[in-house]
Coordinates of C-alpha atoms in Angstrom, one line a residue:
Chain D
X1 CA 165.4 192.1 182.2
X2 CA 162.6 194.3 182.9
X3 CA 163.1 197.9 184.1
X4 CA 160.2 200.3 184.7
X5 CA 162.1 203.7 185.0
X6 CA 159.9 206.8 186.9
X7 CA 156.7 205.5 185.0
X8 CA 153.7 208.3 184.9
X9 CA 150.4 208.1 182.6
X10 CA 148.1 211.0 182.7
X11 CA 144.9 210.8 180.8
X12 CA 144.0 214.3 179.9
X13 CA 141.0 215.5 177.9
X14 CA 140.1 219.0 177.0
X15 CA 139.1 220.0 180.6
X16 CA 140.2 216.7 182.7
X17 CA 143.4 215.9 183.9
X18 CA 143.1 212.4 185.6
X19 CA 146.7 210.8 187.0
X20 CA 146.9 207.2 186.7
X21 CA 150.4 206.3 187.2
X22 CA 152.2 209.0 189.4
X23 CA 156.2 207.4 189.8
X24 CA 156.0 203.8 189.2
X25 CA 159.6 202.4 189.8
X26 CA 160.8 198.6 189.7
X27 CA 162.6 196.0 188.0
X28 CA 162.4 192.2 187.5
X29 CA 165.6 190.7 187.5
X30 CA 166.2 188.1 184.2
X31 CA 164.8 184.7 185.4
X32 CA 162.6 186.0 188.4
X33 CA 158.8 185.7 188.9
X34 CA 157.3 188.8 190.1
X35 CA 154.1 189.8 191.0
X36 CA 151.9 192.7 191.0
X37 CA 148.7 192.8 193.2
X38 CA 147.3 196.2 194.4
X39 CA 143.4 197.1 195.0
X40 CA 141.1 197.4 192.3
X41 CA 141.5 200.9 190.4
X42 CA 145.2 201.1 190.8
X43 CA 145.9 201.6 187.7
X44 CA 147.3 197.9 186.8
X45 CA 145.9 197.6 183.6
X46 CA 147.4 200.8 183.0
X47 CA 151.0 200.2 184.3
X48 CA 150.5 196.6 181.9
X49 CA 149.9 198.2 178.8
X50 CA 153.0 200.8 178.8
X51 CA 154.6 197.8 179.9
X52 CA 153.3 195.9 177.0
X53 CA 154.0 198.7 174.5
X54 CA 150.3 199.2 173.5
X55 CA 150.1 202.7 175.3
X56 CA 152.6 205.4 175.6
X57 CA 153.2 206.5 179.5
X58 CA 153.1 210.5 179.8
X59 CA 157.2 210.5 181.0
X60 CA 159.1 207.5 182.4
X61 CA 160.8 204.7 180.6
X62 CA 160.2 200.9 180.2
X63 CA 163.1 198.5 178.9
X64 CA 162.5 194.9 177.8
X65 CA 166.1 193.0 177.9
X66 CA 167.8 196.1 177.8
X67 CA 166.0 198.1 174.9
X68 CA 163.7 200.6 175.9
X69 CA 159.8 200.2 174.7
X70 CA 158.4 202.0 171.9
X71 CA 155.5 199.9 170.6
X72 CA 155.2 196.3 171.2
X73 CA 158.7 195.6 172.4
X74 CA 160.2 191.9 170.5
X75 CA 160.9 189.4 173.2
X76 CA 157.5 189.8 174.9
X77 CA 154.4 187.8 175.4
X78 CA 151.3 188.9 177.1
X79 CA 148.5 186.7 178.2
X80 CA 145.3 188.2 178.5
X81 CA 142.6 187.8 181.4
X82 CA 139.9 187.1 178.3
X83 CA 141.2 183.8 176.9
X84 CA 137.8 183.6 174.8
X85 CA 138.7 186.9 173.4
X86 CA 142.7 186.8 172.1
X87 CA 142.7 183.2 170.7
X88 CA 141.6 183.6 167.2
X89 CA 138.4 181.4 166.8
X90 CA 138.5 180.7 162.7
X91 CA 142.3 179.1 163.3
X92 CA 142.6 175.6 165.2
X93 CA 144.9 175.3 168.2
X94 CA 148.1 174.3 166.5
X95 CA 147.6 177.3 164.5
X96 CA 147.2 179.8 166.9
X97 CA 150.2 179.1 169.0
X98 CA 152.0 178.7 164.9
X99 CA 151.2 182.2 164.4
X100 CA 153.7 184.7 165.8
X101 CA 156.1 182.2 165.6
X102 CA 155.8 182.7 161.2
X103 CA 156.4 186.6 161.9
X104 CA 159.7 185.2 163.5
X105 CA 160.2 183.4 160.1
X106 CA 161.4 180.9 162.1
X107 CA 161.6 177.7 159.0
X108 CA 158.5 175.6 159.4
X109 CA 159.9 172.2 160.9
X110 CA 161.1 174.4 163.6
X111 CA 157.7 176.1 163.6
X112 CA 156.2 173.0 164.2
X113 CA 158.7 171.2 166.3
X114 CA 157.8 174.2 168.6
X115 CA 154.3 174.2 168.7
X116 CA 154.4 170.3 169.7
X117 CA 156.8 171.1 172.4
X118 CA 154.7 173.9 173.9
X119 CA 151.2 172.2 173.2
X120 CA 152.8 169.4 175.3
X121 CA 154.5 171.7 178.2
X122 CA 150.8 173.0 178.9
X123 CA 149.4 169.4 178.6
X124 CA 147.3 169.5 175.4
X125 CA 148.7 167.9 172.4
X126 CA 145.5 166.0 171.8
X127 CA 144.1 169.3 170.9
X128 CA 146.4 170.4 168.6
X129 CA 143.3 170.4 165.6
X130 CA 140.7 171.6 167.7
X131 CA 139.0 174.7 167.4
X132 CA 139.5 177.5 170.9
X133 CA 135.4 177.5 171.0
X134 CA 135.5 173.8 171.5
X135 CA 137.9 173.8 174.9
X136 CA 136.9 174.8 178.1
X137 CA 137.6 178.3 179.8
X138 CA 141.1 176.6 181.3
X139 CA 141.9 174.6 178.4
X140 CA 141.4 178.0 176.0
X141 CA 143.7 179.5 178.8
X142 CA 146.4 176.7 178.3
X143 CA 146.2 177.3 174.8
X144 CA 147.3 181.2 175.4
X145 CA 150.3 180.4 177.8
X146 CA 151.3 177.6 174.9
X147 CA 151.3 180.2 172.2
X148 CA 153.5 182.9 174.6
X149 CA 156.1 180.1 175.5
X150 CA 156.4 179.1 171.9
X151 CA 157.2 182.2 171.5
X152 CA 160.5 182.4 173.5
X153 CA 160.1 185.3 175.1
X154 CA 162.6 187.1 177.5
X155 CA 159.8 188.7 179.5
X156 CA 156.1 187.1 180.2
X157 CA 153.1 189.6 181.1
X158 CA 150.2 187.7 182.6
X159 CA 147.2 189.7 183.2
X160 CA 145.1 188.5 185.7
X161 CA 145.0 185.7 183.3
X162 CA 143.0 183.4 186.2
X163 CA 140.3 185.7 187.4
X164 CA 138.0 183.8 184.9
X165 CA 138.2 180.6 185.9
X166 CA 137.1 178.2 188.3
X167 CA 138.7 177.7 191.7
X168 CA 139.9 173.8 190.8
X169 CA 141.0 175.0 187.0
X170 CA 142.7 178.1 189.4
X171 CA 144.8 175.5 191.0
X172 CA 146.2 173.6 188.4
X173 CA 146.7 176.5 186.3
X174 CA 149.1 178.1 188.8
X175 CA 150.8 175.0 189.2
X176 CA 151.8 174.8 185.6
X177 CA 152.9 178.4 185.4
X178 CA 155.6 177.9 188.4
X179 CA 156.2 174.7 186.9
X180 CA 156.7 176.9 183.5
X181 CA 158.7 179.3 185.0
X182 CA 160.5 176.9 186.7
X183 CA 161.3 174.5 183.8
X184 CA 162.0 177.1 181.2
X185 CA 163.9 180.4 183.4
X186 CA 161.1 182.7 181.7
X187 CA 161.5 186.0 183.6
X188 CA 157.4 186.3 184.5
X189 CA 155.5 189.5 185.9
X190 CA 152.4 187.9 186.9
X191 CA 149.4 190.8 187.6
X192 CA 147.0 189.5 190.0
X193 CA 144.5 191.1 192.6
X194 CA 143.8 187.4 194.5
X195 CA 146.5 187.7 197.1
X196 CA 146.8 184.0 197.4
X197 CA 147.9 183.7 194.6
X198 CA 150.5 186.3 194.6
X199 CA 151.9 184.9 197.6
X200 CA 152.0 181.1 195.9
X201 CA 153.5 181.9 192.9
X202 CA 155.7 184.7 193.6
X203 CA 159.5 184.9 194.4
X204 CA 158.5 188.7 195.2
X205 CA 155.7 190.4 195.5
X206 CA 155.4 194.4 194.0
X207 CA 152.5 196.4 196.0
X208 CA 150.7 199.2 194.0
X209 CA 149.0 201.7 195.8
X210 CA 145.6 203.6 194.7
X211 CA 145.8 206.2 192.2
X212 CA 147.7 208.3 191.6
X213 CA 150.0 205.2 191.6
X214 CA 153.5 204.4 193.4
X215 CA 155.1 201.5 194.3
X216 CA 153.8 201.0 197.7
X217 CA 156.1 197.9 199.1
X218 CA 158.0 195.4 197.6
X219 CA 157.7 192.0 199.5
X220 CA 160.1 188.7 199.2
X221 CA 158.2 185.6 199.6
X222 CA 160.8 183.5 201.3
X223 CA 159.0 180.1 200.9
X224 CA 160.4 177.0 199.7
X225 CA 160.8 177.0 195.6
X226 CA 159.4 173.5 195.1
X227 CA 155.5 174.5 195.7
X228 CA 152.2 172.3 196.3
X229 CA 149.0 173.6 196.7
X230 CA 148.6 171.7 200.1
X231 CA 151.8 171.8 201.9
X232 CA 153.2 175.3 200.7
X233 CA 149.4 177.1 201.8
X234 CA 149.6 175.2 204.9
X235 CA 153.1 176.4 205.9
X236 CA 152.8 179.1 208.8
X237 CA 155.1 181.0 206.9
X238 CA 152.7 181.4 204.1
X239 CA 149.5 183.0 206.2
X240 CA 152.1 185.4 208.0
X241 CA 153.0 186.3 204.4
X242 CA 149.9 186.3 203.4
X243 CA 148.5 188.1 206.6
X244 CA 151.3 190.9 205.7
X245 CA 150.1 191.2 202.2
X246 CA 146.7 191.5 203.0
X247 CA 147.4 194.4 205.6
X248 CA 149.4 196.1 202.8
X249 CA 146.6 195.9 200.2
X250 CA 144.0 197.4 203.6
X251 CA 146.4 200.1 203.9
X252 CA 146.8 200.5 199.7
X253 CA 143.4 201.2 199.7
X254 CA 143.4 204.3 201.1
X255 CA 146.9 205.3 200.3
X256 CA 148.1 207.0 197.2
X257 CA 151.5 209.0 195.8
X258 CA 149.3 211.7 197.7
X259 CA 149.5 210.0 200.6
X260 CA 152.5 208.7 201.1
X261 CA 155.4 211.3 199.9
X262 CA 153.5 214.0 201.5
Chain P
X1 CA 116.0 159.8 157.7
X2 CA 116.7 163.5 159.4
X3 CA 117.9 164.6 155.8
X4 CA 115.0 162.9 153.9
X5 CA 112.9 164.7 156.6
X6 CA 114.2 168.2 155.9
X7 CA 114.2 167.4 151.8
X8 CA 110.3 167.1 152.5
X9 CA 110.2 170.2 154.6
X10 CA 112.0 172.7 151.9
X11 CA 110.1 171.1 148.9
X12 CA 106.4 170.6 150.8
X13 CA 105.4 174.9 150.6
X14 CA 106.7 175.3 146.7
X15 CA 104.8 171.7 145.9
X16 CA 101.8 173.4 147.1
X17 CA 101.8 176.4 145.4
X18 CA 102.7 175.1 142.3
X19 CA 99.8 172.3 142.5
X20 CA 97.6 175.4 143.4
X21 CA 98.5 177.0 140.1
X22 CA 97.9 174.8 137.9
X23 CA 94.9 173.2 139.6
X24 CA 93.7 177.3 139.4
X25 CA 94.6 178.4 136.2
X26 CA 93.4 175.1 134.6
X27 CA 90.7 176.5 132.4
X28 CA 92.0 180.0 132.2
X29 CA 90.8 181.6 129.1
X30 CA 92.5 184.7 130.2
X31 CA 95.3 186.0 127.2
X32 CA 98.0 187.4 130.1
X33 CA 97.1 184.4 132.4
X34 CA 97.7 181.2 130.7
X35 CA 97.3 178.0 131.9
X36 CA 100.4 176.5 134.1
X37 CA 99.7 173.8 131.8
X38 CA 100.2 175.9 128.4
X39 CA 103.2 177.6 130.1
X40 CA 105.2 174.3 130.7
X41 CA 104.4 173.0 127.1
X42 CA 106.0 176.4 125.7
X43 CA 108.6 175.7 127.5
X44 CA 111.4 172.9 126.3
X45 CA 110.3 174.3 122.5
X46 CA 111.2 178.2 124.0
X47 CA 114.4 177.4 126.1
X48 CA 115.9 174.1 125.0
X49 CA 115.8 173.8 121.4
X50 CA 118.9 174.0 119.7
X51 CA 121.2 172.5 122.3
X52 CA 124.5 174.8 122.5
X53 CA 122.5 177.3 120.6
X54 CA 119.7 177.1 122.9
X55 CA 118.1 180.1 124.7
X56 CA 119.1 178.4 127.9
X57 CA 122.9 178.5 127.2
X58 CA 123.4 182.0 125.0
X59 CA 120.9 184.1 127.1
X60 CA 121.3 182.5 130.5
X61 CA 125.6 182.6 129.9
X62 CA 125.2 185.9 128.8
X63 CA 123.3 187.3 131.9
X64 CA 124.8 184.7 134.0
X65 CA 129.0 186.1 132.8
X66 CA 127.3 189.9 133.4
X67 CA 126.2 189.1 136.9
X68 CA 129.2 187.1 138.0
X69 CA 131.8 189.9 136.5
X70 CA 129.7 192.9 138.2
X71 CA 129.3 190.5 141.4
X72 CA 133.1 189.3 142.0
X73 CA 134.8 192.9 140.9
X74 CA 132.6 194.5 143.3
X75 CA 132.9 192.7 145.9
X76 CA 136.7 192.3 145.6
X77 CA 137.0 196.1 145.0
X78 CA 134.3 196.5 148.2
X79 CA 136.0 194.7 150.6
X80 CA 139.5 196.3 149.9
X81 CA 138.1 199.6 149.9
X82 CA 135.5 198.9 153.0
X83 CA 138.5 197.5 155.0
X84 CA 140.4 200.5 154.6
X85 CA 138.1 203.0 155.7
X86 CA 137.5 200.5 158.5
X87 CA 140.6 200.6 159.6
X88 CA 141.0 204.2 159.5
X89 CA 138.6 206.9 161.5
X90 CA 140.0 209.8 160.0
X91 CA 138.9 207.9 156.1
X92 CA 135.9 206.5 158.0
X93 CA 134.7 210.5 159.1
X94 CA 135.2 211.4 155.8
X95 CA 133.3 208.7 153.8
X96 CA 130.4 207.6 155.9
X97 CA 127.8 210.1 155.2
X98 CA 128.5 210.1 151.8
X99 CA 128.5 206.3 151.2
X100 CA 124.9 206.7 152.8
X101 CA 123.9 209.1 150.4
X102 CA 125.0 206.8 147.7
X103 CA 123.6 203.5 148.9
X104 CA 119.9 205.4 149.1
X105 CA 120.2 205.8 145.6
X106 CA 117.8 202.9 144.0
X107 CA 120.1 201.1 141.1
X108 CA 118.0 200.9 138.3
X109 CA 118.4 204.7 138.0
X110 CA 122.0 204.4 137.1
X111 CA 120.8 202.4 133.8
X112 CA 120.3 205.6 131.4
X113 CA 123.2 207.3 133.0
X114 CA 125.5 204.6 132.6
X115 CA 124.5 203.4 128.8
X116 CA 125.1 207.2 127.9
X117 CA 129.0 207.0 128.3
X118 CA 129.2 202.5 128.4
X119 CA 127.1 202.1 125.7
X120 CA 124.2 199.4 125.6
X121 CA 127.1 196.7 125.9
X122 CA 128.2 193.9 128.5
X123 CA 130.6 196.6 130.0
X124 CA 127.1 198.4 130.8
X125 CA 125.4 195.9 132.1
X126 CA 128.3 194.9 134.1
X127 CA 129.0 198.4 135.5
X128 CA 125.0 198.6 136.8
X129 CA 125.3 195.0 138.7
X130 CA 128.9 196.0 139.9
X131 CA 127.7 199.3 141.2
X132 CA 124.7 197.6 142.8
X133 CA 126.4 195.2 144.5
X134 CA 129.1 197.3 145.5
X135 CA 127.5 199.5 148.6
X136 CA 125.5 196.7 150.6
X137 CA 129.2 194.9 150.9
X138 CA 130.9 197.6 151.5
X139 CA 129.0 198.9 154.2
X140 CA 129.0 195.3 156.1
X141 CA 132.6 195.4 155.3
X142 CA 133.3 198.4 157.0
X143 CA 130.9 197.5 160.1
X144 CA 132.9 194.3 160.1
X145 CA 136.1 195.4 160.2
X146 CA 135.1 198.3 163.2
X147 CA 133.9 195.8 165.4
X148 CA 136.8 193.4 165.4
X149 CA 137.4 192.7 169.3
X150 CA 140.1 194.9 171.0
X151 CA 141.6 191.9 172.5
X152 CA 142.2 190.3 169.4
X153 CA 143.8 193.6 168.3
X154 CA 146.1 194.0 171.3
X155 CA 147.0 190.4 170.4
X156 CA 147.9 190.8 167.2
X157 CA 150.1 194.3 168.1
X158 CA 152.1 192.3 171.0
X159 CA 153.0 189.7 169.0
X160 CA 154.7 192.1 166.7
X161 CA 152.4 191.2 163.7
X162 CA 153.2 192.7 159.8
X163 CA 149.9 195.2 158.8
X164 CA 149.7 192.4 156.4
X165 CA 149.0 189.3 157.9
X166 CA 147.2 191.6 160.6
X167 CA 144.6 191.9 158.0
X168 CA 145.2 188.5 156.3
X169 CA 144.7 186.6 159.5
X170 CA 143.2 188.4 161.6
X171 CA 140.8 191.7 160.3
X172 CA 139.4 189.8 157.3
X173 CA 138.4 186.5 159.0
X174 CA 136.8 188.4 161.8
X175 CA 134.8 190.9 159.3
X176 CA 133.9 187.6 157.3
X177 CA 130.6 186.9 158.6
X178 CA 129.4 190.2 157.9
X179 CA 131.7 190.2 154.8
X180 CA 129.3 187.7 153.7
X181 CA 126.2 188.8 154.9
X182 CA 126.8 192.3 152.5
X183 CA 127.5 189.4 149.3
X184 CA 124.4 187.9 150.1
X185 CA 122.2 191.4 150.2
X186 CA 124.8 192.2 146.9
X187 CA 124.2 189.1 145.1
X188 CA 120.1 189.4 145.6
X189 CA 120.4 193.8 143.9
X190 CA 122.9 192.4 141.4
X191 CA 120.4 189.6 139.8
X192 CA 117.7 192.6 139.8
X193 CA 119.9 195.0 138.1
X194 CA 121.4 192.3 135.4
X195 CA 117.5 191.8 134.5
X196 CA 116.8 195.3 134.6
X197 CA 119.6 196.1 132.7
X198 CA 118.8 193.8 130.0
X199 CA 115.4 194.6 129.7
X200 CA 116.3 198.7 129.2
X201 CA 119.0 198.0 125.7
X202 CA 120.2 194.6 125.1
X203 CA 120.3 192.2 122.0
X204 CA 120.5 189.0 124.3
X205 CA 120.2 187.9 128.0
X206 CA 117.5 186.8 130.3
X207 CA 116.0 190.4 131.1
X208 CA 115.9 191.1 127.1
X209 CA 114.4 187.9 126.0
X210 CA 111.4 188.1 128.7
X211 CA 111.0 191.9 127.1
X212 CA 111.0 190.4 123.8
X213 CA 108.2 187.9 124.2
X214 CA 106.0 190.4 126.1
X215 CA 106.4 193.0 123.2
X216 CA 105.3 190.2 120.6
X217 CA 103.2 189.2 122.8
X218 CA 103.9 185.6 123.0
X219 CA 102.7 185.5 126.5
X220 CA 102.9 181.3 127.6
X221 CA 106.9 181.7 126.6
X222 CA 107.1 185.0 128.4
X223 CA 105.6 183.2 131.3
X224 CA 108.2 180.8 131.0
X225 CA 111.0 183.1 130.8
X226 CA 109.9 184.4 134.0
X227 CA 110.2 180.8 135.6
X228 CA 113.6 180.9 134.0
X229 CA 114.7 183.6 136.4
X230 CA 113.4 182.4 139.5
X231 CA 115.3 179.1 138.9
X232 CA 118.3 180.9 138.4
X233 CA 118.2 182.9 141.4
X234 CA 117.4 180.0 143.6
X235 CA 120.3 178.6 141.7
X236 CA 122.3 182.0 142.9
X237 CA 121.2 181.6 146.1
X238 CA 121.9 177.8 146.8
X239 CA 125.7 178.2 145.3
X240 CA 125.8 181.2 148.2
X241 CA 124.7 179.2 151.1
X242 CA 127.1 176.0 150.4
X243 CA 130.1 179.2 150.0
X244 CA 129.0 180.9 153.0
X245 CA 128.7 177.9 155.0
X246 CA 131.8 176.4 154.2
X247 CA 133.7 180.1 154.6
X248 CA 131.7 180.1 158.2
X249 CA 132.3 177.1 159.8
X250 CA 134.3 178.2 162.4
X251 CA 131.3 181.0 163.4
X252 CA 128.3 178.8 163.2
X253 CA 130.5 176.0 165.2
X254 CA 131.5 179.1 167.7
X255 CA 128.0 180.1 167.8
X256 CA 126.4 176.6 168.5
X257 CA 129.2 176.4 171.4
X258 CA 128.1 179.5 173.1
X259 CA 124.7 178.5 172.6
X260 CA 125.0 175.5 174.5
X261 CA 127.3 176.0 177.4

């Protein structure tokens, strides 16, 4: 579903050469929910955008469902970490999630059939004529997952889309994108640096190491698929995992493709 | 009550200054200084007489059909032209410095230029307003469109969206609030450049007939066309704030917001 082939990004200006993404390798299989932690300056924002189709890697391929990416790729939504900043504030709700769904040309009883369904899904069809700037931070947030499920999409990109919000919106936010995932077999790479989280929401968890970047570890998160935010943390299962995944990320910190092929 | 309130507060300062002029110029014996009192008897005689043949409707349609012809062609033609070279760096490298140069250029100038190859016509007196108007919105155009949020762009790209509605729905709307804020700096150089223009070659219009009185020197109904004017830019300028405010709702509403959280 999603297959990052041998990915490298080098940013290079007149005298600079600065490696971002070395040999990053990995796929997400159709229906699974992956997620990506590594340590701050690993080059995840990086890595998201060629993934997303809004920068072109150095060498390396990305495929979306089995066509390889060059540009935004069709069959992808991206949610971004600023909520405040990728809802359009001049159109209400309802209209923002309506939006790509006209570039579909998808007939506009569907359109709107759609955007009730997916309002709903994220819990916030009383809000359908309310303007973004009017919501809180979460709700704005819930507004951005509605429009990229509306959507259809084969592959969802979430970009640290939590990291602004409080710890109790945190919560219920996660729940709703596993129950998402769950309800509706999206295939989800979720981009996170809270390990937590990763270890909560994940079927599998991708490490990235420090620039240049390589895929560092790839973890399975073998806990139960039905997930609650008391009994799942509290399993001893989940703080070995999450004991694991935090030594990883220590030892990511200092490691790099330098590193580790040498 | 609240609305009552802020009726008093906007009328309160021009009530004052107009009791002040004609409690001043009460006994003025001066020719160019006539009583407010003399003024306001010149006037329903100077500007309402003849209903449909009035001064009020031929000059004040005629200036008002220049300015609105040079206002609206300019700013469609500015906001076209400003989101393009907005859009692109390479244009934007190009045309920055010179549009600079252009705007400095003060618009009365253009008046002898332009009536050498327009004439002393309407399509004169059109071409000054619309060239007057045309850099302020432009340039807030171009600002606008530059600092449309890169978020919002990225957006727009992963969802796969046509350069059309890209600008439709999402470059224009985002520009708008400077968009306007160049109209309203327009609108103010256009009503200066419509009298101007008038006042240089014209055989009717606001700008001509204050000219006229002044060179026959009926003075009182000069005076009065002079009140004339400022009505119709506050006018102008009321019709712009109940646009701008109804274009902006979504920006003062996002503003207040941000204001109080």
């Amino acid at each position: 579903m999603l297959e990052v082939t041998h990915l490298q990004k080098l940013y290079r200006t007149a005298e600079t050469s600065f490696e971002a993404l070395r040999d990053v390798h990995f796929t997400v299989a159709p229906g699974e929910f992956v997620c990506l932690v590594g340590p701050s300056g690993s080059g995840k924002t990086t890595l998201l955008k060629c993934m997303a189709g809004l920068m072109k890697p150095t060498s390396g391929t990305v495929r979306v469902a089995d066509k390889a990416v060059a540009g935004p790729p069709e069959g992808l939504a991206l949610v971004f970490q600023e909520y405040g900043r990728s809802l359009f504030p001049w159109l209400r709700i309802a209209e923002n999630v309506e939006l790509p769904l006209k570039e579909l040309k998808i007939p506009g009883k569907e359109r709107g059939a759609r955007v009730a369904e997916a309002l709903a899904h994220v819990g916030l069809e009383n809000s359908a004529r309310s303007y973004p700037w009017q919501l809180s931070g979460g709700m704005q947030q819930r507004v951005a997952i509605a429009r990229a499920i509306a959507y259809r999409p084969d592959v969802l990109l979430m970009d640290e889309p939590f990291a602004a919000v409080d710890a109790q919106t945190r919560a219920d936010l996660e729940d709703l994108v596993r129950e998402i995932w769950r309800d509706l077999k999206i295939t989800t790479l979720f981009v996170t640096h809270d390990i937590d989280e990763a270890v909560y929401l994940a079927e599998r968890v991708i490490v990235l190491s420090s620039t240049p970047t390589i895929v560092q570890r790839e973890m399975i998160i073998d806990l139960p698929s039905e997930r609650d935010q008391l009994s799942t943390r509290a399993l001893p299962r989940f703080s070995e995992l999450r004991h694991d995944l935090y030594a990883e990320i220590q030892k990511a910190k200092t490691h790099s493709a330098l590193t580790l092929t040498a | 009550m609240k609305a009552a309130q802020s009726i008093l507060h906007t009328l309160a300062l021009p009530v004052v200054l107009v009791a002040t002029w004609w409690v001043v110029s009460f006994d003025s014996t001066n020719v160019y200084f006539p009583s407010l009192q003399r003024i306001l008897q010149a006037f329903p005689a100077t500007w309402l007489d003849g209903g449909m043949e009035s001064r009020l409707v031929v000059d004040g349609f005629a200036s008002v059909w220049r300015l609105l012809v040079g206002f609206v062609v300019a700013t469609v033609i500015a906001v076209a032209l400003g989101t393009l070279i907005g859009l692109l760096p390479r244009v934007r490298a190009y045309c920055e410095p010179t549009l600079e140069l252009f705007r400095a250029i003060p618009g009365p100038v253009l008046v002898p230029i332009i009536g050498l190859f327009a004439g002393i016509g309407d399509t004169m007196k059109i071409i000054v307003v619309l060239l007057g108007c045309l850099w302020p919105i432009l340039l807030n155009t171009v600002e606008g469109v530059r600092a449309v949020d890169s978020v919002m762009i990225d957006t727009a790209k992963s969802y796969r969206l046509s350069p059309r509605r890209r600008i439709v729905k999402l470059i224009l709307p985002a520009a708008s609030p400077q968009i306007l804020a160049g109209m309203r700096q327009g609108l103010s150089v256009g009503i200066i450049l419509m009298v101007i223009s008038e006042m240089f070659a014209a055989t009717n219009g606001l700008g001509f007939t204050v000219v006229q009185f002044q060179r026959n020197f009926a003075l009182p109904e000069m005076w009065t066309g002079i009140i004339v004017l400022g009505l119709l830019g506050l006018v102008a300028s009321v019709f712009f704030q109940i646009f701008e405010s109804r274009s902006l709702r979504w920006y003062t509403g996002m503003r207040r917001a941000a204001r109080d959280a």
